[in-house]
PDB file of C-alpha atoms in Angstrom:
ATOM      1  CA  UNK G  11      18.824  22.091  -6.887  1.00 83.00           C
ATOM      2  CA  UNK G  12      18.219  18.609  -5.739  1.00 90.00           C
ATOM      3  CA  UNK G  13      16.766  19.074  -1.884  1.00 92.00           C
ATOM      4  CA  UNK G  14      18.503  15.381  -0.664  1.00 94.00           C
ATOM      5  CA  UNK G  15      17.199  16.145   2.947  1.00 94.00           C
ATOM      6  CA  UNK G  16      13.384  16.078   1.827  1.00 94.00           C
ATOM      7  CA  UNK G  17      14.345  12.916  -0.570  1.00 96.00           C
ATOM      8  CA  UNK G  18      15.457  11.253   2.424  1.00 93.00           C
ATOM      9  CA  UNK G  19      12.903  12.353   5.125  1.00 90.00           C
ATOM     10  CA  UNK G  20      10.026  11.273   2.400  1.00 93.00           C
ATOM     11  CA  UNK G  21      11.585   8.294   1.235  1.00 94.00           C
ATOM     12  CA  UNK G  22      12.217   7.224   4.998  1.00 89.00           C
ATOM     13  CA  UNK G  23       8.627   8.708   6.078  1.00 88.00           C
ATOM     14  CA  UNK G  24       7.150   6.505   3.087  1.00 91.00           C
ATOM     15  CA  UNK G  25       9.274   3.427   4.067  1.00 89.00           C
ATOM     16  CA  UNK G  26       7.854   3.229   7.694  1.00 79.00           C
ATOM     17  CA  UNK G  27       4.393   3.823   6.554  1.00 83.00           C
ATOM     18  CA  UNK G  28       4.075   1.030   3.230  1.00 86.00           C
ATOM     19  CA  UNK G  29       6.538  -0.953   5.085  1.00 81.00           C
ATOM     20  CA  UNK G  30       8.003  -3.047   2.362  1.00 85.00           C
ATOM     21  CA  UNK G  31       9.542  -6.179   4.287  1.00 79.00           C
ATOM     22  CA  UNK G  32       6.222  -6.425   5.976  1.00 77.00           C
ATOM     23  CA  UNK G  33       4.109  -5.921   2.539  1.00 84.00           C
ATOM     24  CA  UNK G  34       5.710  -9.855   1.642  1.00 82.00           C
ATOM     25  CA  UNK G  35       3.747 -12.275   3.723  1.00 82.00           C
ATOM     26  CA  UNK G  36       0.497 -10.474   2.739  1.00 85.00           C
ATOM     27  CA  UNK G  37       1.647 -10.238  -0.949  1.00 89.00           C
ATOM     28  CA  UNK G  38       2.701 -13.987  -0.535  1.00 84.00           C
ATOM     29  CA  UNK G  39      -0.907 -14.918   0.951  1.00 84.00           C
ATOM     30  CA  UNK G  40      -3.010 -13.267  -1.450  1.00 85.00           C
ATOM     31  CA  UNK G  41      -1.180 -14.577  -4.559  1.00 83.00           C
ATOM     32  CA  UNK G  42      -0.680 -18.215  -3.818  1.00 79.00           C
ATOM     33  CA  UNK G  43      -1.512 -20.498  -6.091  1.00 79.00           C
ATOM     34  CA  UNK G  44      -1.498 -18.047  -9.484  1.00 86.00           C
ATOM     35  CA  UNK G  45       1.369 -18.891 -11.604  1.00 87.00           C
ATOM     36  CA  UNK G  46       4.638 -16.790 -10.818  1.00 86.00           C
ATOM     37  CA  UNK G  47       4.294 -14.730 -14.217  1.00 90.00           C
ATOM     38  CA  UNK G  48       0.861 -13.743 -13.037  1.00 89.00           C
ATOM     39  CA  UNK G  49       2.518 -12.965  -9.571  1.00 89.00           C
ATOM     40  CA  UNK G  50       4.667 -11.001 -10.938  1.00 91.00           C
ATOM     41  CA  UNK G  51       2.277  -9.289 -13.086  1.00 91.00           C
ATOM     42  CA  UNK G  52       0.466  -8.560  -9.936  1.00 91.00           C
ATOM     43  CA  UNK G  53       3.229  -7.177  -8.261  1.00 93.00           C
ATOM     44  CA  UNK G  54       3.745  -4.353 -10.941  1.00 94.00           C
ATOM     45  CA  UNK G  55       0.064  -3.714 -11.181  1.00 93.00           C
ATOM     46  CA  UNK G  56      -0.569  -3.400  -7.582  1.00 94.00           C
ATOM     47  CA  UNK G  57       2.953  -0.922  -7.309  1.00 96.00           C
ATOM     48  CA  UNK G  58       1.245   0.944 -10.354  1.00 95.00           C
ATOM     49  CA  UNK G  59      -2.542   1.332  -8.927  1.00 95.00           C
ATOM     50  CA  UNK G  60      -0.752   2.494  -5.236  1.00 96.00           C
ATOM     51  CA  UNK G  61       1.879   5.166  -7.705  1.00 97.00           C
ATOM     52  CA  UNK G  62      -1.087   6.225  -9.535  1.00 96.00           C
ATOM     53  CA  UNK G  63      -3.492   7.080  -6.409  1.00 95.00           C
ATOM     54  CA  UNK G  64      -0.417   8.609  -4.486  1.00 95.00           C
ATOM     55  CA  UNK G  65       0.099  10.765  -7.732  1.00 96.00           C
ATOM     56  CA  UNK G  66      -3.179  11.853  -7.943  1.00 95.00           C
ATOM     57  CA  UNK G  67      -3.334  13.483  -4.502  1.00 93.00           C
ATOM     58  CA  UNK G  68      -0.213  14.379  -4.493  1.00 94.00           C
ATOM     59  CA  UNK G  69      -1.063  16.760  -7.138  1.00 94.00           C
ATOM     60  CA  UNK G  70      -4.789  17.447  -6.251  1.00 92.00           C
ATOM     61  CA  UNK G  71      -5.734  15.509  -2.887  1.00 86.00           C
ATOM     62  CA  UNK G  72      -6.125  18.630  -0.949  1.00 81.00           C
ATOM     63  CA  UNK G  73      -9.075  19.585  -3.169  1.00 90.00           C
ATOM     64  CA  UNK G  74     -10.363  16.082  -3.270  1.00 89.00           C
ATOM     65  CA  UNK G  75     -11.123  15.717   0.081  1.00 84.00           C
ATOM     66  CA  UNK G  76     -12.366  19.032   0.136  1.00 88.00           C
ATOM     67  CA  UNK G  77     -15.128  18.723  -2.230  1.00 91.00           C
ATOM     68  CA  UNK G  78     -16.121  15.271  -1.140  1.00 89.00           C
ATOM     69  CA  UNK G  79     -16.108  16.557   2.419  1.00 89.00           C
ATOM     70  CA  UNK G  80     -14.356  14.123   3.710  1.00 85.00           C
ATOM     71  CA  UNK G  81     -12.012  14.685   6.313  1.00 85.00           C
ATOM     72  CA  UNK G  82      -8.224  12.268   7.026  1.00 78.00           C
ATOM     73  CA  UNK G  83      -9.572  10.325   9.935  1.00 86.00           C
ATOM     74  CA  UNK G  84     -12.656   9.228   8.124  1.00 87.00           C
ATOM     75  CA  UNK G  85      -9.842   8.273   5.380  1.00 82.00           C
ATOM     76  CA  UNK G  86      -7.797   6.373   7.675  1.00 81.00           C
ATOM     77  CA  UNK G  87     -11.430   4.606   9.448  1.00 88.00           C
ATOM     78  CA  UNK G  88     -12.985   3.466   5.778  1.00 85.00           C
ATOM     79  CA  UNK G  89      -9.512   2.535   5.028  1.00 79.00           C
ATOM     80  CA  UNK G  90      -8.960   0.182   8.032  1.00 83.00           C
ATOM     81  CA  UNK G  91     -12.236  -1.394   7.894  1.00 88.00           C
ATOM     82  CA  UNK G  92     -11.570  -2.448   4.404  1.00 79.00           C
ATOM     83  CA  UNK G  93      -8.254  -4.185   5.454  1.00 78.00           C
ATOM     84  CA  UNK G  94     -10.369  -5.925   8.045  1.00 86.00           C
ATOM     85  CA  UNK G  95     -12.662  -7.602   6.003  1.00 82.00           C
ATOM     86  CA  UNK G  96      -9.725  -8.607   3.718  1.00 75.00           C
ATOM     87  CA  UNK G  97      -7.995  -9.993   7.299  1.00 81.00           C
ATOM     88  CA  UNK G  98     -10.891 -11.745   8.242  1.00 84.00           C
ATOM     89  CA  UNK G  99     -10.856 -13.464   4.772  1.00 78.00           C
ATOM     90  CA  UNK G 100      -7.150 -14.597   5.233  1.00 77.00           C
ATOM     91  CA  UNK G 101      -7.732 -16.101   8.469  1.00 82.00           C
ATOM     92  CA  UNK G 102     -10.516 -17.959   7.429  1.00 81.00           C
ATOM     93  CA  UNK G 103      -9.387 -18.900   4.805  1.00 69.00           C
ATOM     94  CA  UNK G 104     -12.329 -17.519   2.439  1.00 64.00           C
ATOM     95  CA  UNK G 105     -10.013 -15.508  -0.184  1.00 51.00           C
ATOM     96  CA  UNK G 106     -11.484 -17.393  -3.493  1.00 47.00           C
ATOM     97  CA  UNK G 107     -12.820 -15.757  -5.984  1.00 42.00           C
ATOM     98  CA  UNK G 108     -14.460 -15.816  -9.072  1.00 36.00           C
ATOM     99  CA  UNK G 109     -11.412 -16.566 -11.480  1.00 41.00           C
ATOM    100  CA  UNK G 110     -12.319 -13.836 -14.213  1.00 37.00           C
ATOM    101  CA  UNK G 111     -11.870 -11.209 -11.270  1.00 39.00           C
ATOM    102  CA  UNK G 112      -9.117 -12.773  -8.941  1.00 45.00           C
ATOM    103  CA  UNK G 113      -5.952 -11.446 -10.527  1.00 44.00           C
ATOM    104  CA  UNK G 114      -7.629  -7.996 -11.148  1.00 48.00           C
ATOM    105  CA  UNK G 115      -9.181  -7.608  -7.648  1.00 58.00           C
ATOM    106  CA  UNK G 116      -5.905  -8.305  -5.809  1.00 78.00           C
ATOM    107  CA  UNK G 117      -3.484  -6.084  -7.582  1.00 81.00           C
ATOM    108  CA  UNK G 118      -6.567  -3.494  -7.177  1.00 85.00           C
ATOM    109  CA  UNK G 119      -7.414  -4.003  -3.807  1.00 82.00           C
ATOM    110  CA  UNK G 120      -6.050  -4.382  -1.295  1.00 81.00           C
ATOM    111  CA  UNK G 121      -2.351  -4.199  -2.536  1.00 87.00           C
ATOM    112  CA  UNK G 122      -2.657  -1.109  -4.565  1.00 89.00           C
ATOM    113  CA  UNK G 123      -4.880   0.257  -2.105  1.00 87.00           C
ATOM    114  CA  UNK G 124      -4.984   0.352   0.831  1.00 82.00           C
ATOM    115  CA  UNK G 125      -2.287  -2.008   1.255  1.00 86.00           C
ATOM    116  CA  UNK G 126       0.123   0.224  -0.307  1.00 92.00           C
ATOM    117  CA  UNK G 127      -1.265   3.656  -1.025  1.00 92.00           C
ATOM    118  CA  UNK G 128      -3.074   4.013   2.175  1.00 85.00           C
ATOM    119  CA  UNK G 129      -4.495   7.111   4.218  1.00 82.00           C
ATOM    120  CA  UNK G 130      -0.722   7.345   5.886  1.00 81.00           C
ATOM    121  CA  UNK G 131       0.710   7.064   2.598  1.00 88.00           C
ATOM    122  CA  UNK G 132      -1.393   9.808   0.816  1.00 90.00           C
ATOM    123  CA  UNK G 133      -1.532  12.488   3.552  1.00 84.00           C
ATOM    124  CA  UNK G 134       2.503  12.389   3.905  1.00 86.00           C
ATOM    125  CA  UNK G 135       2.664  12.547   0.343  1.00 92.00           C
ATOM    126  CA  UNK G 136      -0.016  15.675   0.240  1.00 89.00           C
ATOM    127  CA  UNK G 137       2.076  17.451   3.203  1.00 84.00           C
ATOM    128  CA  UNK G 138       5.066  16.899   1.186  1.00 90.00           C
ATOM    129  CA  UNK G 139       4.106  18.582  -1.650  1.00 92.00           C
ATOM    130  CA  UNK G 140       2.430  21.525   0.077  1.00 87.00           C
ATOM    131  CA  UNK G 141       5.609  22.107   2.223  1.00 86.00           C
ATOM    132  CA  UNK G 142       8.194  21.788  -1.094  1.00 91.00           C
ATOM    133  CA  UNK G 143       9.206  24.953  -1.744  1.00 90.00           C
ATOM    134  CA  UNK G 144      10.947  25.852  -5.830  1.00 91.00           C
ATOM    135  CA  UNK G 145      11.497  22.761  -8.588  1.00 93.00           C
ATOM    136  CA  UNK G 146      14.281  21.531  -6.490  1.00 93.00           C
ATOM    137  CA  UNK G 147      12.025  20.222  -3.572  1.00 94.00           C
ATOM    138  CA  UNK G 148       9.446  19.567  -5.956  1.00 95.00           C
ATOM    139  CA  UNK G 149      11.485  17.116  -8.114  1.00 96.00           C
ATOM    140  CA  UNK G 150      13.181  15.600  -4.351  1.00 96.00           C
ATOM    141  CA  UNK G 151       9.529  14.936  -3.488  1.00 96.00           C
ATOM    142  CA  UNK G 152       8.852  12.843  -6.522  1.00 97.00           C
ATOM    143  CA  UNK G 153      12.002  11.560  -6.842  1.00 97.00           C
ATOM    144  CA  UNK G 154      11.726  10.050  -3.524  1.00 97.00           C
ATOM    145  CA  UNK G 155       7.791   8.695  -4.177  1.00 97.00           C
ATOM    146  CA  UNK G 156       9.430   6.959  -7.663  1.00 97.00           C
ATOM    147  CA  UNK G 157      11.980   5.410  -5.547  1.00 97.00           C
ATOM    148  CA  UNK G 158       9.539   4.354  -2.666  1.00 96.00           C
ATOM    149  CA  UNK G 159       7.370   2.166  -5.434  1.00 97.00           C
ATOM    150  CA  UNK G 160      10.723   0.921  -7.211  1.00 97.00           C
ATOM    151  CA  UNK G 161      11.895  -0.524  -4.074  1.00 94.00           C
ATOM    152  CA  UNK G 162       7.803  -2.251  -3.247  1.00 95.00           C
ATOM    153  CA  UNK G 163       8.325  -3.336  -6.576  1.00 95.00           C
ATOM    154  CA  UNK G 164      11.188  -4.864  -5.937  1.00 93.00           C
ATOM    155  CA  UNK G 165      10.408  -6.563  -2.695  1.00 90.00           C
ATOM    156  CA  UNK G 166       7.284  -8.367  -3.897  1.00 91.00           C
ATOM    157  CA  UNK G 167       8.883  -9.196  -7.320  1.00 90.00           C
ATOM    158  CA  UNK G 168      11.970 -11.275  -5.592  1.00 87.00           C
ATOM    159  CA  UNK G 169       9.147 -12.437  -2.658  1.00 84.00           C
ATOM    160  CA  UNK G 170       8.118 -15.218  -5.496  1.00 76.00           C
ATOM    161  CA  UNK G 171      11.064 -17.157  -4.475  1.00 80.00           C
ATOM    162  CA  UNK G 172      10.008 -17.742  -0.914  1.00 73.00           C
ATOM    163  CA  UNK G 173       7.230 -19.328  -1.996  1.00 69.00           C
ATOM    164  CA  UNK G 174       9.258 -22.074  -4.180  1.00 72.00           C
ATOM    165  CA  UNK G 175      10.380 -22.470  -0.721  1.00 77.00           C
ATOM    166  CA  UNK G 176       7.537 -22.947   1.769  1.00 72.00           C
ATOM    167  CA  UNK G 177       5.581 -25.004  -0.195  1.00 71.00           C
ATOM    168  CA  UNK G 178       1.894 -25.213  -0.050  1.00 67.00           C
ATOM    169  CA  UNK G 179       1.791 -25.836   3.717  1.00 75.00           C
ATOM    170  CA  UNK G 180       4.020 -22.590   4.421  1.00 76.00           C
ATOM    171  CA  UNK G 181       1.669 -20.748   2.151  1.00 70.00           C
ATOM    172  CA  UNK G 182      -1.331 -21.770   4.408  1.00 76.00           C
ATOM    173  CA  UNK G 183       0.744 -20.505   7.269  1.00 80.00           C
ATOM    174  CA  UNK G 184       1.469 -17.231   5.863  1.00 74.00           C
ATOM    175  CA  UNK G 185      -1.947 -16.701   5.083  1.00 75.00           C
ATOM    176  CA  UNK G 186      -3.202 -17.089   8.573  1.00 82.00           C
ATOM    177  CA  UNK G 187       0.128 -14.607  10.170  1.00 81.00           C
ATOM    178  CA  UNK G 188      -0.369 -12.369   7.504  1.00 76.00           C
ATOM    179  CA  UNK G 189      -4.371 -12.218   8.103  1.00 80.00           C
ATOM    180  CA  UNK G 190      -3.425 -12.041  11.743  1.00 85.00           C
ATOM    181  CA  UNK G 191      -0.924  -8.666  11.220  1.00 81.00           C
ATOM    182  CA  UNK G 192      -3.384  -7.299   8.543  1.00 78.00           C
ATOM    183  CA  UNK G 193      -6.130  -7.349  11.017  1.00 86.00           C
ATOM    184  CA  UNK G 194      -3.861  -6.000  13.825  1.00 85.00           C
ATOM    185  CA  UNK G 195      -2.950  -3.111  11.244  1.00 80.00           C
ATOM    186  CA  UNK G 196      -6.620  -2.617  10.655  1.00 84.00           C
ATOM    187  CA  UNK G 197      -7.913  -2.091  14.198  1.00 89.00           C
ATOM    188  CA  UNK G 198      -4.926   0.475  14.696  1.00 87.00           C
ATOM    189  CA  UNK G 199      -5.569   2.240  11.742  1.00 84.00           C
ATOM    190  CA  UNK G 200      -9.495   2.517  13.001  1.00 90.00           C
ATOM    191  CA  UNK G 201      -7.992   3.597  15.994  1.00 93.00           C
ATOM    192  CA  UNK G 202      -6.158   6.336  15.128  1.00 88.00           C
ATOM    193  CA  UNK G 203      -8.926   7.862  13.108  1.00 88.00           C
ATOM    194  CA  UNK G 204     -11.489   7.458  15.507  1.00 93.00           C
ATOM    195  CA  UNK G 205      -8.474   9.492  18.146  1.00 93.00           C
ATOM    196  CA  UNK G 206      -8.089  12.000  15.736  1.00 88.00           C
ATOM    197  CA  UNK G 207     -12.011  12.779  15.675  1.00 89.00           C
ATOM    198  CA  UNK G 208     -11.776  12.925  19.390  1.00 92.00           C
ATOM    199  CA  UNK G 209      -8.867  15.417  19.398  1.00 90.00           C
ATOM    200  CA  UNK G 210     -10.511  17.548  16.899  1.00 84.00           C
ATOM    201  CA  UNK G 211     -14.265  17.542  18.339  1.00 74.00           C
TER     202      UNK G 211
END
């Protein structure tokens, strides 16, 4: 049977970690200036790269780390260093890109990942699964993931409006706060994984 106490610790785990309501300033920043339909085509590719990567070690992470060696806090360290560099573009203001690349590059990374499907993300996600015991938790598990991207989806999709509000000036403003939490995000994440190497030395 449906296990609606996993759905709901996942779901509420997942919630915390991708953080939707704090996903739409950076969303905002790195797709100003693209028309909305490509915004919004962004939006469902970056919620379909993160479900795709949380999917695949959902089902199989455990082994992938294993055979690459590589252990969580390394994860979360390569993970938050990539978000810096992406912060320190925002708040400088150096996010162009070659237009070919631009739309493809930001739904890729760093929304999809690491924005979205980060180290946090995927280890809960690979605990989960381990600990789901029968179909019933299995299908709560998923259920909950599905529901966790619907509602990202969601969020960024009906984001576009603020920017018909803010204008270009509010966009510029955005970028800088959002570059400004991405890179506070970043250092914590680094952080934590350097912590956890400490704790397990």
């Amino acid at each position: 049977m449906f296990d609606f106490a996993v759905f709901g610790s996942l779901f509420l785990t997942l919630f915390v970690i991708m953080d939707p309501p704090g996903i739409t300033p950076i969303f905002l920043a790195l797709t100003s200036g693209r028309a909305t339909k490509v915004q919004r085509r962004m939006a469902f590719q970056a919620v379909c790269v993160a479900f795709g990567v949380i999917a695949v070690f959902g089902i199989c992470g455990q082994q992938i780390l294993d055979y690459l060696h590589v252990s969580v806090p390394a994860l979360m360290i390569a993970g938050g260093l990539l978000l810096l560099l992406i912060a320190l573009d925002l708040l400088t203001g150096k996010t162009d890109e070659p237009k070919q690349t631009k739309d493809v590059n930001v739904a890729l990374v760093p929304l999809g990942m690491p924005l979205l499907a980060g180290p946090g993300a995927i280890v809960s996600v690979i605990l989960a699964v381990q600990r789901a015991d029968g179909f019933g938790q299995q299908l709560s598990v998923w259920s909950a993931i599905l529901a966790m991207h619907i509602v990202l989806w969601l969020t960024m999709r009906y984001s576009l409006v603020i920017i018909r509000i803010i204008k270009d000036g509010g966009v510029v403003l955005v970028t800088r706060l959002a570059g400004m939490m991405l890179s506070a995000i970043a250092v914590q994440q680094i952080i934590n994984g350097v912590l956890q190497v400490v704790h397990t030395a």
